[in-house]
Every structure is written in C-alpha cells, then in structure tokens.
Amino acid sequence: MLHVMPPPLDQATCDRARLARDRAFDGLFFTGVRTTRIYCRPVCPVRPARSENVVFFPSAAAAERAGFRPCLRCRPETAPGSPAWNGTRSTVGRAMRLIEDGFLDRASVSDLADKLGIGPRHLLRLFLRHAGATPSEVAATRRIQAAKRLIDRTKQPLSEIAFAAGFGSVRRFNDAFRATYGRPPSSFRKRG
Amino acid sequence: MLHVMPPPLDQATCDRARLARDRAFDGLFFTGVRTTRIYCRPVCPVRPARSENVVFFPSAAAAERAGFRPCLRCRPETAPGSPAWNGTRSTVGRAMRLIEDGFLDRASVSDLADKLGIGPRHLLRLFLRHAGATPSEVAATRRIQAAKRLIDRTKQPLSEIAFAAGFGSVRRFNDAFRATYGRPPSSFRKRG
DNA sequence: CCACTGGCCGTTTTCGGACCCGGTCCCCGG
DNA sequence: CCGGGGACCGGGTCCGAAAACGGCCAGTGG
C-alpha cells in the first residue's frame, strides 16, 4: 500500500528521514508499522521498524483512517502540522510565564517545580532540553531586560529600579549589568 | 556525634557494609547523612554518601529522634527487621496466586498484567528478578503438576485430564509431558 | 477399534533488547 | 544555603525473533 506524498516527499526520502530521526521532517509525514498497526512521527525515539514493514502517510488522520493507532511515545495524533510538543512543552511554557511574572524573584526553583507538580530535577532537565537554559538563567535574563527598559524609559533612581526589576539587592543588580554589558547601570543613564 | 552499636557493629563495620550495600546488614543499622538530614538502610540504591558525612543508628526510631527523615528510595521506616520490599514483591505474590488459580489458562500474560495494574514488560521483569522464571513458565509448571496428580489419583481419560489441568489442547498436553518426563502421559498409567 | 501419539503448519503470544521519562538521592561550587 | 549535574532505579513504550499455540491427521498398539 503506497501513498503519494506532497511535492518532494517520496518513499526513499521518508525512509531516510525516519531512520535518522530528522527533526526537520517532524509533522511532514507519519510512519505506519504494519506488524503492530501503530503509527509514529519521524522523530519517534523507539528503535525504527525495518523498512519493509513501514508505510507512509501525509497526515495523522490518514494513518488513523487506515486502521493504525497512534504511538504512545511520540504522540503523533497531537502533531497535526507543526511539532506541538504539548505534553512537556506546556509545562515549560507555564514555567516560562511564571518566571516572566517574577516568580523566581520571590521563590526558589523548588517552589516553581512544586507549583508545576514535578520535581526540581526534572524541571531542570526540561529547561535544558526545551529552552536551552536553566530556570535561574532565564530569570536572570528577564531581570536584566526589565531593568534595562526601566533605565531607558523612566527616570526612577537606579536603586529603585533594581528592586522593581526583581533583583534582591543593588549589589546583584550592579553585578548583573557588569556581567552582561561590561559597564555599570549608571553608564546607560549618562549617555541617554 | 557517635553512637554505640549493639555488640559487634562498630563504626568501621557499618561503613564497609553500607559501601558494599551488603544485604546481610539490612535492618541491623541505619545510616544518617548529615548534609541532607536523611537516613537510609544499608542496601539503599543511591550513590553512597562519603564517609565523613555519615553517622550510624541502631534503629530507625533513633534516626528519627535525631532529626533525620527517612529516604524515599529505600524506605527505612518500613523495615524493622526484614527487607519488606513489599512494593514490588507483593505484586509478584499476587500474580503467583492468580496463576496458581489457573488465571493464565484462560487469559494472556497481558491480561494478567492489566489485572495487576502494570505493563506486561514490567511484569516479565519482576518475575525474572524475583521468581527466576517467566509467568508462562510458572503456569506451565503448575499445569504439568496438576495433570500428574490427576493421572495418579483418578481414572479419567487422558484427553479429559488435559483440559481439566488447564491445557488448551491435547497436543500441548502431550508435548509438555515429553518435555518434562521424556515419555508420554499414558506411560504413567500403565505402571500405576 | 479407538484412545493415544506426534509431525506439520499458519497464527498468536511471549521474550528480551533498546530507549526514554521522571523521581530520589548525593556532591560540588558559587 | 541553593542550584546544577551525575548516578541509579522503577516503570513505560516500542520492535523483531523465537517460542508456544491449537487444529489437522496419519500412525499405532493394547
């Protein structure tokens, strides 16, 4: 049972992409395994099925209609066109929003993990994998950016801005600016 | 903070036992880690704490009183004298009883796993680790023994005994006897 | 002659390897 | 003290290969 693919997605291309778990093809096609009647995304982490047992579909719906059920590892049914890693991604997304709202300025990473219903170790792993940075790094970046905006757009004293941006002390506020811009906060006021 | 141990359990012995995760010492003493205020059994699977950070207690209660909380991996508070790996071990026990009642004569290993609330793969792992045999092997042994008893103690025709003992076909009944005793079922009748 | 045996064969189940997820410790460095 | 990161483990999800299954049926021997 062969299926015609959208423009340049022939059988051989799909097979190469799936064996390489190529993320670039995620969402562009789906792989059905005849022996198990299960279909997967190209990035599925399980050992790839042998080529003679697979068949390709242009969409998850097509695979469902052909009698395949979605794989429980890669969750192909929740990936219509784009990745949409909703499971774990929404956890990172929720964490991001909380950090953006200043959560980590008043609470610890462990508290954040508690609020999300997972362990701190796992929260760290999720951030490294999906955001490329640790939670505290994200929080630090946010504080710097918030402070920079206040310096540029308001006339508040720097010591007030430090606390308004979420820093716990003026000392850390100054340190952070030196680390990021190489010069103290006041230098941005002078040349404004 | 040093503690006096029962007769021959000096500090050095405890330290050696804990580093070796020696099962023989399980229940005889408990290890408290100063840096985390957590106490463990000697067999705890976690990476052992360094010796300068540990202190030993003769009982879990002593550790509690000293302000330590029980480790969540080895569950020291539920291990007065014996292992009490109750979590996983009782699952195997329940499975064994079900098999003994003929569950696997009418249902598959997957059904058994469902009934126990775990995956079939994991059930297999538990059996190999704690029973030294697979679920279907246990079921096969039970069938053979049940059949042998019926042959010895009744006059039922062999074909009836096959089904009464839990075999699904006479064919397999014969195979099982050949594999176990090297000769067909009827040979046990003749020399009765 | 008839219950029992065992070869054959397509189908279904079980096994065991590989991988991943999330939790729980520990140590170290800032 | 807190956050990062290493190590281990329980448990879950796949896959391919191998074993078990069960129906069919030709022998066979008491």
Tab-separated table of C-alpha atoms (C1' of nucleotides) in Angstrom:
chain	number	residue	atom	x	y	z
A	1	MET	CA	0.000	0.000	0.000
A	2	LEU	CA	1.834	3.093	-1.248
A	3	HIS	CA	0.841	6.672	-0.700
A	4	VAL	CA	1.585	9.705	-2.783
A	5	MET	CA	3.372	12.383	-0.788
A	6	PRO	CA	3.175	16.160	-1.041
A	7	PRO	CA	5.688	17.589	-3.503
A	8	PRO	CA	9.150	16.212	-2.796
A	9	LEU	CA	8.354	13.564	-0.183
A	10	ASP	CA	8.953	10.294	-1.918
A	11	GLN	CA	9.214	6.949	-0.190
A	12	ALA	CA	13.015	6.954	-0.058
A	13	THR	CA	13.178	10.447	1.466
A	14	CYS	CA	10.714	9.498	4.171
A	15	ASP	CA	12.618	6.359	4.965
A	16	ARG	CA	15.908	8.205	5.273
A	17	ALA	CA	14.346	10.902	7.450
A	18	ARG	CA	12.742	8.409	9.787
A	19	LEU	CA	15.885	6.289	10.192
A	20	ALA	CA	17.832	9.469	11.013
A	21	ARG	CA	15.012	10.734	13.284
A	22	ASP	CA	15.418	14.003	11.379
A	23	ARG	CA	13.560	16.715	13.291
A	24	ALA	CA	13.191	18.766	10.122
A	25	PHE	CA	10.606	16.290	8.863
A	26	ASP	CA	8.515	16.243	12.015
A	27	GLY	CA	4.907	16.871	11.073
A	28	LEU	CA	5.539	16.482	7.366
A	29	PHE	CA	4.736	12.795	7.250
A	30	PHE	CA	3.859	9.852	9.504
A	31	THR	CA	5.169	6.323	9.585
A	32	GLY	CA	2.874	3.330	10.000
A	33	VAL	CA	4.289	-0.023	11.120
A	34	ARG	CA	2.387	-2.874	9.535
A	35	THR	CA	3.287	-5.507	12.114
A	36	THR	CA	1.900	-3.548	15.049
A	37	ARG	CA	-0.665	-1.294	13.341
A	38	ILE	CA	0.892	1.700	15.117
A	39	TYR	CA	1.903	4.960	13.521
A	40	CYS	CA	4.649	7.339	14.636
A	41	ARG	CA	6.222	10.691	13.934
A	42	PRO	CA	9.593	10.655	12.158
A	43	VAL	CA	11.303	11.653	15.403
A	44	CYS	CA	9.931	8.774	17.479
A	45	PRO	CA	12.587	7.611	19.953
A	46	VAL	CA	11.907	3.889	19.711
A	47	ARG	CA	14.057	1.634	17.568
A	48	PRO	CA	12.996	2.238	13.968
A	49	ALA	CA	10.977	-0.530	12.370
A	50	ARG	CA	12.558	-2.293	9.443
A	51	SER	CA	11.876	-0.634	6.111
A	52	GLU	CA	9.862	-3.468	4.610
A	53	ASN	CA	7.325	-3.163	7.441
A	54	VAL	CA	6.592	0.542	7.158
A	55	VAL	CA	4.175	2.615	5.121
A	56	PHE	CA	3.986	6.414	4.990
A	57	PHE	CA	1.072	8.797	5.406
A	58	PRO	CA	0.859	12.519	4.738
A	59	SER	CA	-1.169	13.138	7.906
A	60	ALA	CA	-2.091	11.540	11.195
A	61	ALA	CA	-5.703	11.398	10.094
A	62	ALA	CA	-4.748	9.341	7.066
A	63	ALA	CA	-2.981	6.846	9.285
A	64	GLU	CA	-5.984	6.628	11.631
A	65	ARG	CA	-8.304	6.044	8.708
A	66	ALA	CA	-6.084	3.187	7.546
A	67	GLY	CA	-6.605	1.490	10.910
A	68	PHE	CA	-3.406	2.461	12.680
A	69	ARG	CA	-3.374	3.669	16.285
A	70	PRO	CA	-1.056	6.473	17.460
A	71	CYS	CA	2.200	5.573	19.166
A	72	LEU	CA	2.191	6.329	22.885
A	73	ARG	CA	5.770	7.546	22.865
A	74	CYS	CA	5.819	10.226	20.183
A	75	ARG	CA	2.090	11.096	20.325
A	76	PRO	CA	1.644	11.633	16.601
A	77	GLU	CA	-2.044	12.450	16.967
A	78	THR	CA	-1.214	15.728	18.713
A	79	ALA	CA	1.063	16.921	15.939
A	80	PRO	CA	-1.125	17.970	13.027
A	81	GLY	CA	1.152	20.208	11.068
A	82	SER	CA	3.743	21.573	13.406
A	83	PRO	CA	5.593	19.942	16.304
A	84	ALA	CA	3.235	20.968	19.126
A	85	TRP	CA	5.035	19.070	21.837
A	86	ASN	CA	2.100	19.886	24.033
A	87	GLY	CA	2.799	17.414	26.799
A	88	THR	CA	6.102	18.639	28.097
A	89	ARG	CA	6.176	21.900	26.251
A	90	SER	CA	3.219	23.310	28.067
A	91	THR	CA	4.962	22.629	31.352
A	92	VAL	CA	7.961	24.616	30.200
A	93	GLY	CA	5.575	27.213	28.808
A	94	ARG	CA	3.781	27.554	32.120
A	95	ALA	CA	7.117	27.817	33.886
A	96	MET	CA	8.246	30.489	31.433
A	97	ARG	CA	5.151	32.562	32.070
A	98	LEU	CA	5.593	32.275	35.815
A	99	ILE	CA	9.228	33.329	35.553
A	100	GLU	CA	8.186	36.174	33.272
A	101	ASP	CA	5.824	37.291	36.022
A	102	GLY	CA	8.678	37.371	38.505
A	103	PHE	CA	8.000	34.098	40.284
A	104	LEU	CA	11.676	33.268	40.735
A	105	ASP	CA	12.343	36.725	42.229
A	106	ARG	CA	10.366	35.727	45.297
A	107	ALA	CA	10.609	31.920	45.384
A	108	SER	CA	13.107	29.164	44.704
A	109	VAL	CA	13.359	26.819	41.757
A	110	SER	CA	11.972	24.084	44.003
A	111	ASP	CA	8.893	26.159	44.714
A	112	LEU	CA	8.427	26.640	40.986
A	113	ALA	CA	8.670	22.904	40.453
A	114	ASP	CA	6.123	22.300	43.204
A	115	LYS	CA	3.711	24.713	41.563
A	116	LEU	CA	4.061	22.771	38.304
A	117	GLY	CA	3.615	19.436	40.011
A	118	ILE	CA	7.008	17.968	39.122
A	119	GLY	CA	10.359	17.525	40.841
A	120	PRO	CA	13.059	20.216	40.698
A	121	ARG	CA	15.479	17.853	39.000
A	122	HIS	CA	13.027	17.176	36.244
A	123	LEU	CA	12.177	20.830	35.803
A	124	LEU	CA	15.860	21.458	35.252
A	125	ARG	CA	16.063	18.699	32.665
A	126	LEU	CA	13.019	20.033	30.803
A	127	PHE	CA	14.507	23.521	30.659
A	128	LEU	CA	17.864	22.334	29.390
A	129	ARG	CA	16.198	20.237	26.723
A	130	HIS	CA	13.456	22.595	25.554
A	131	ALA	CA	14.714	26.048	26.434
A	132	GLY	CA	18.461	25.537	26.301
A	133	ALA	CA	18.979	27.267	29.647
A	134	THR	CA	18.318	26.682	33.320
A	135	PRO	CA	15.347	28.285	35.086
A	136	SER	CA	17.541	30.635	37.058
A	137	GLU	CA	19.341	31.698	33.904
A	138	VAL	CA	16.016	32.548	32.307
A	139	ALA	CA	15.025	34.518	35.389
A	140	ALA	CA	18.318	36.370	35.395
A	141	THR	CA	17.928	37.345	31.763
A	142	ARG	CA	14.426	38.587	32.391
A	143	ARG	CA	15.579	40.761	35.303
A	144	ILE	CA	18.327	42.346	33.241
A	145	GLN	CA	15.957	43.138	30.402
A	146	ALA	CA	13.322	44.553	32.718
A	147	ALA	CA	15.898	46.740	34.412
A	148	LYS	CA	17.291	47.958	31.109
A	149	ARG	CA	13.853	49.050	29.970
A	150	LEU	CA	13.237	50.959	33.183
A	151	ILE	CA	16.575	52.712	32.855
A	152	ASP	CA	15.849	53.719	29.274
A	153	ARG	CA	12.217	54.730	29.684
A	154	THR	CA	11.892	56.135	33.182
A	155	LYS	CA	13.686	58.498	35.468
A	156	GLN	CA	13.465	56.325	38.591
A	157	PRO	CA	16.593	56.151	40.713
A	158	LEU	CA	18.732	53.116	39.947
A	159	SER	CA	18.310	51.695	43.450
A	160	GLU	CA	14.534	51.646	42.964
A	161	ILE	CA	14.841	50.107	39.529
A	162	ALA	CA	16.944	47.291	40.948
A	163	PHE	CA	14.134	46.127	43.214
A	164	ALA	CA	11.387	46.892	40.692
A	165	ALA	CA	13.087	44.625	38.158
A	166	GLY	CA	13.232	41.783	40.657
A	167	PHE	CA	16.779	41.943	41.959
A	168	GLY	CA	17.171	41.147	45.633
A	169	SER	CA	19.871	43.710	46.216
A	170	VAL	CA	21.564	46.615	44.498
A	171	ARG	CA	24.794	44.670	44.733
A	172	ARG	CA	23.454	41.876	42.471
A	173	PHE	CA	21.878	44.445	40.166
A	174	ASN	CA	25.257	46.057	39.584
A	175	ASP	CA	26.982	42.689	39.202
A	176	ALA	CA	24.464	41.583	36.601
A	177	PHE	CA	24.976	44.691	34.494
A	178	ARG	CA	28.740	44.355	34.591
A	179	ALA	CA	28.458	40.694	33.547
A	180	THR	CA	26.102	41.443	30.655
A	181	TYR	CA	27.179	44.827	29.313
A	182	GLY	CA	30.644	45.210	30.792
A	183	ARG	CA	29.777	48.520	32.463
A	184	PRO	CA	27.635	49.700	35.377
A	185	PRO	CA	23.956	50.694	35.088
A	186	SER	CA	24.667	54.372	35.545
A	187	SER	CA	26.583	54.479	32.264
A	188	PHE	CA	23.317	53.915	30.413
A	189	ARG	CA	21.803	56.997	32.044
A	190	LYS	CA	24.668	59.351	31.284
A	191	ARG	CA	24.686	58.873	27.556
A	192	GLY	CA	20.875	58.655	27.286
B	1	MET	CA	28.049	12.550	67.009
B	2	LEU	CA	28.947	8.911	67.570
B	3	HIS	CA	26.622	6.151	68.672
B	4	VAL	CA	27.389	2.937	70.466
B	5	MET	CA	26.287	-0.087	68.456
B	6	PRO	CA	24.972	-3.469	69.617
B	7	PRO	CA	27.762	-5.999	70.152
B	8	PRO	CA	29.966	-6.268	67.081
B	9	LEU	CA	28.701	-3.341	64.997
B	10	ASP	CA	31.469	-0.810	65.228
B	11	GLN	CA	31.732	2.243	63.025
B	12	ALA	CA	34.127	0.675	60.531
B	13	THR	CA	31.958	-2.404	60.048
B	14	CYS	CA	28.906	-0.288	59.359
B	15	ASP	CA	30.797	1.831	56.872
B	16	ARG	CA	32.070	-1.204	54.976
B	17	ALA	CA	28.599	-2.787	54.926
B	18	ARG	CA	26.940	0.353	53.620
B	19	LEU	CA	29.519	0.969	50.877
B	20	ALA	CA	29.097	-2.649	49.757
B	21	ARG	CA	25.288	-2.416	50.074
B	22	ASP	CA	25.588	-5.702	51.960
B	23	ARG	CA	22.119	-7.214	52.283
B	24	ALA	CA	23.202	-9.174	55.333
B	25	PHE	CA	23.239	-5.965	57.366
B	26	ASP	CA	19.795	-4.770	56.294
B	27	GLY	CA	17.819	-3.908	59.382
B	28	LEU	CA	20.826	-4.151	61.701
B	29	PHE	CA	21.709	-0.467	61.478
B	30	PHE	CA	20.744	2.743	59.684
B	31	THR	CA	22.861	5.394	58.038
B	32	GLY	CA	22.194	9.102	58.525
B	33	VAL	CA	23.620	11.640	56.081
B	34	ARG	CA	24.449	14.877	57.844
B	35	THR	CA	24.313	17.134	54.790
B	36	THR	CA	20.770	16.189	53.855
B	37	ARG	CA	19.356	15.074	57.242
B	38	ILE	CA	18.115	11.874	55.554
B	39	TYR	CA	18.619	8.347	56.829
B	40	CYS	CA	18.805	5.139	54.783
B	41	ARG	CA	19.063	1.383	55.035
B	42	PRO	CA	22.468	-0.155	54.255
B	43	VAL	CA	21.102	-1.503	50.971
B	44	CYS	CA	19.890	1.854	49.602
B	45	PRO	CA	20.460	2.002	45.845
B	46	VAL	CA	21.508	5.643	45.804
B	47	ARG	CA	25.176	6.592	45.457
B	48	PRO	CA	26.661	6.166	48.936
B	49	ALA	CA	27.408	9.355	50.830
B	50	ARG	CA	31.022	9.995	51.665
B	51	SER	CA	32.140	8.525	54.952
B	52	GLU	CA	32.849	11.808	56.703
B	53	ASN	CA	29.220	12.860	56.262
B	54	VAL	CA	27.542	9.795	57.747
B	55	VAL	CA	26.513	8.736	61.226
B	56	PHE	CA	25.055	5.375	62.251
B	57	PHE	CA	21.979	4.483	64.272
B	58	PRO	CA	20.884	1.124	65.683
B	59	SER	CA	17.248	1.721	64.725
B	60	ALA	CA	15.073	3.864	62.510
B	61	ALA	CA	13.483	5.414	65.589
B	62	ALA	CA	16.872	6.611	66.808
B	63	ALA	CA	17.493	8.318	63.496
B	64	GLU	CA	14.065	9.974	63.585
B	65	ARG	CA	14.669	11.230	67.091
B	66	ALA	CA	17.956	12.748	65.959
B	67	GLY	CA	16.040	14.819	63.398
B	68	PHE	CA	16.596	12.751	60.249
B	69	ARG	CA	13.826	11.959	57.797
B	70	PRO	CA	13.532	8.559	56.023
B	71	CYS	CA	14.882	8.163	52.485
B	72	LEU	CA	12.169	7.802	49.844
B	73	ARG	CA	14.108	5.214	47.880
B	74	CYS	CA	14.908	2.525	50.435
B	75	ARG	CA	12.032	3.306	52.843
B	76	PRO	CA	13.976	2.645	56.037
B	77	GLU	CA	10.996	3.438	58.269
B	78	THR	CA	9.143	0.344	56.985
B	79	ALA	CA	11.958	-2.139	57.538
B	80	PRO	CA	12.252	-3.117	61.190
B	81	GLY	CA	13.910	-6.480	60.767
B	82	SER	CA	13.382	-7.879	57.320
B	83	PRO	CA	13.642	-6.436	53.818
B	84	ALA	CA	9.915	-5.858	53.244
B	85	TRP	CA	10.370	-4.927	49.645
B	86	ASN	CA	6.638	-5.022	49.802
B	87	GLY	CA	6.028	-2.693	46.918
B	88	THR	CA	7.194	-4.887	44.110
B	89	ARG	CA	7.323	-8.200	45.898
B	90	SER	CA	3.645	-8.360	46.734
B	91	THR	CA	2.861	-7.747	43.084
B	92	VAL	CA	4.711	-10.923	42.196
B	93	GLY	CA	2.933	-12.668	45.060
B	94	ARG	CA	-0.467	-11.633	43.802
B	95	ALA	CA	0.488	-12.765	40.316
B	96	MET	CA	1.630	-16.115	41.664
B	97	ARG	CA	-1.666	-16.707	43.416
B	98	LEU	CA	-3.616	-15.828	40.286
B	99	ILE	CA	-1.524	-18.195	38.205
B	100	GLU	CA	-1.975	-20.896	40.831
B	101	ASP	CA	-5.728	-20.416	40.417
B	102	GLY	CA	-5.436	-21.013	36.686
B	103	PHE	CA	-5.610	-17.431	35.501
B	104	LEU	CA	-3.114	-17.972	32.691
B	105	ASP	CA	-5.068	-20.995	31.436
B	106	ARG	CA	-7.861	-18.714	30.328
B	107	ALA	CA	-6.123	-15.373	29.764
B	108	SER	CA	-2.879	-13.987	28.419
B	109	VAL	CA	0.091	-12.574	30.274
B	110	SER	CA	-1.048	-9.116	29.168
B	111	ASP	CA	-4.402	-9.668	30.831
B	112	LEU	CA	-2.603	-10.689	33.997
B	113	ALA	CA	-0.523	-7.522	33.882
B	114	ASP	CA	-3.664	-5.451	33.384
B	115	LYS	CA	-5.235	-7.044	36.431
B	116	LEU	CA	-2.141	-6.145	38.454
B	117	GLY	CA	-2.090	-2.609	37.113
B	118	ILE	CA	1.317	-2.747	35.432
B	119	GLY	CA	2.634	-3.257	31.900
B	120	PRO	CA	3.358	-6.739	30.534
B	121	ARG	CA	7.000	-5.858	30.017
B	122	HIS	CA	7.382	-4.857	33.606
B	123	LEU	CA	5.574	-7.934	34.869
B	124	LEU	CA	8.090	-10.024	32.977
B	125	ARG	CA	10.970	-8.098	34.532
B	126	LEU	CA	9.549	-8.579	38.029
B	127	PHE	CA	9.156	-12.316	37.503
B	128	LEU	CA	12.664	-12.798	36.194
B	129	ARG	CA	14.094	-10.794	39.080
B	130	HIS	CA	12.006	-12.142	41.960
B	131	ALA	CA	10.836	-15.578	40.827
B	132	GLY	CA	13.625	-16.604	38.456
B	133	ALA	CA	11.129	-17.648	35.787
B	134	THR	CA	8.655	-16.093	33.381
B	135	PRO	CA	4.912	-16.040	34.124
B	136	SER	CA	4.124	-18.553	31.405
B	137	GLU	CA	6.811	-20.887	32.703
B	138	VAL	CA	5.231	-20.795	36.139
B	139	ALA	CA	1.832	-21.510	34.609
B	140	ALA	CA	3.240	-24.408	32.572
B	141	THR	CA	4.779	-25.982	35.667
B	142	ARG	CA	1.500	-25.725	37.507
B	143	ARG	CA	-0.373	-27.403	34.648
B	144	ILE	CA	2.049	-30.297	34.498
B	145	GLN	CA	1.799	-30.893	38.223
B	146	ALA	CA	-1.977	-30.684	38.213
B	147	ALA	CA	-2.139	-33.153	35.353
B	148	LYS	CA	0.287	-35.528	37.042
B	149	ARG	CA	-1.867	-35.620	40.139
B	150	LEU	CA	-4.998	-36.370	38.150
B	151	ILE	CA	-3.244	-39.191	36.321
B	152	ASP	CA	-2.054	-40.727	39.565
B	153	ARG	CA	-5.240	-40.314	41.579
B	154	THR	CA	-8.103	-40.658	39.103
B	155	LYS	CA	-9.191	-42.853	36.247
B	156	GLN	CA	-10.302	-40.053	33.914
B	157	PRO	CA	-9.326	-40.443	30.260
B	158	LEU	CA	-6.135	-38.565	29.436
B	159	SER	CA	-7.870	-36.261	26.991
B	160	GLU	CA	-10.188	-35.054	29.757
B	161	ILE	CA	-7.329	-34.611	32.173
B	162	ALA	CA	-5.544	-32.406	29.673
B	163	PHE	CA	-8.324	-29.836	29.725
B	164	ALA	CA	-9.048	-30.234	33.433
B	165	ALA	CA	-5.428	-29.382	34.228
B	166	GLY	CA	-5.607	-26.231	32.171
B	167	PHE	CA	-4.088	-27.234	28.856
B	168	GLY	CA	-5.733	-25.753	25.798
B	169	SER	CA	-5.271	-28.801	23.618
B	170	VAL	CA	-4.312	-32.442	23.889
B	171	ARG	CA	-1.474	-31.692	21.539
B	172	ARG	CA	0.241	-29.371	24.047
B	173	PHE	CA	-0.553	-31.689	26.921
B	174	ASN	CA	1.446	-34.442	25.241
B	175	ASP	CA	4.281	-32.099	24.350
B	176	ALA	CA	4.558	-30.887	27.924
B	177	PHE	CA	4.887	-34.409	29.296
B	178	ARG	CA	7.505	-35.342	26.758
B	179	ALA	CA	9.472	-32.231	27.592
B	180	THR	CA	9.271	-32.770	31.358
B	181	TYR	CA	9.414	-36.539	31.818
B	182	GLY	CA	10.725	-37.779	28.489
B	183	ARG	CA	7.783	-40.065	27.956
B	184	PRO	CA	4.072	-39.748	27.104
B	185	PRO	CA	1.320	-39.401	29.728
B	186	SER	CA	-0.034	-42.907	29.188
B	187	SER	CA	3.202	-44.409	30.458
B	188	PHE	CA	2.296	-43.221	33.961
B	189	ARG	CA	-0.980	-45.100	33.847
B	190	LYS	CA	0.426	-48.409	32.729
B	191	ARG	CA	2.863	-48.810	35.556
B	192	GLY	CA	0.445	-47.412	38.144
C	1	DC	C1'	-11.049	-50.312	17.021
C	2	DC	C1'	-10.331	-46.452	19.399
C	3	DA	C1'	-7.896	-43.692	22.729
C	4	DC	C1'	-3.474	-42.039	22.413
C	5	DT	C1'	0.640	-40.136	19.993
C	6	DG	C1'	3.457	-36.932	17.485
C	7	DG	C1'	4.669	-34.493	12.777
C	8	DC	C1'	3.260	-30.424	10.231
C	9	DC	C1'	1.863	-25.522	9.728
C	10	DG	C1'	-0.179	-20.937	9.878
C	11	DT	C1'	-1.250	-17.754	13.746
C	12	DT	C1'	-0.782	-15.586	18.150
C	13	DT	C1'	1.919	-14.762	22.300
C	14	DT	C1'	5.921	-14.222	24.828
C	15	DC	C1'	10.513	-12.835	25.358
C	16	DG	C1'	14.217	-9.777	25.752
C	17	DG	C1'	16.863	-5.605	23.790
C	18	DA	C1'	16.914	-0.679	23.330
C	19	DC	C1'	15.383	3.530	24.613
C	20	DC	C1'	13.124	7.120	27.376
C	21	DC	C1'	10.780	9.535	31.326
C	22	DG	C1'	10.516	11.162	35.795
C	23	DG	C1'	11.804	10.625	40.747
C	24	DT	C1'	15.227	10.335	44.537
C	25	DC	C1'	19.438	10.598	46.230
C	26	DC	C1'	24.422	12.665	46.532
C	27	DC	C1'	28.398	16.049	45.823
C	28	DC	C1'	30.258	20.362	44.432
C	29	DG	C1'	30.765	25.165	43.505
C	30	DG	C1'	29.018	29.758	43.718
D	1	DC	C1'	22.269	27.516	51.603
D	2	DC	C1'	20.824	26.794	46.705
D	3	DG	C1'	21.166	25.452	42.125
D	4	DG	C1'	23.491	22.390	38.709
D	5	DG	C1'	24.636	17.991	37.422
D	6	DG	C1'	25.950	12.790	37.994
D	7	DA	C1'	24.182	8.258	39.169
D	8	DC	C1'	20.756	4.909	39.921
D	9	DC	C1'	16.215	2.959	39.551
D	10	DG	C1'	11.246	1.873	38.621
D	11	DG	C1'	8.273	1.774	35.119
D	12	DG	C1'	6.577	2.505	30.353
D	13	DT	C1'	6.707	2.098	25.046
D	14	DC	C1'	8.281	0.192	21.130
D	15	DC	C1'	10.375	-3.787	17.899
D	16	DG	C1'	11.971	-8.421	15.849
D	17	DA	C1'	12.789	-13.050	16.760
D	18	DA	C1'	11.609	-17.127	18.828
D	19	DA	C1'	8.533	-19.910	21.136
D	20	DA	C1'	4.065	-21.508	22.132
D	21	DC	C1'	-0.376	-22.496	20.469
D	22	DG	C1'	-4.013	-25.340	18.541
D	23	DG	C1'	-6.196	-27.636	14.590
D	24	DC	C1'	-5.474	-31.364	11.435
D	25	DC	C1'	-4.414	-36.099	10.699
D	26	DA	C1'	-1.787	-40.275	9.724
D	27	DG	C1'	0.114	-43.957	12.565
D	28	DT	C1'	-0.085	-47.322	16.410
D	29	DG	C1'	-0.712	-50.624	19.885
D	30	DG	C1'	-3.365	-52.609	23.716
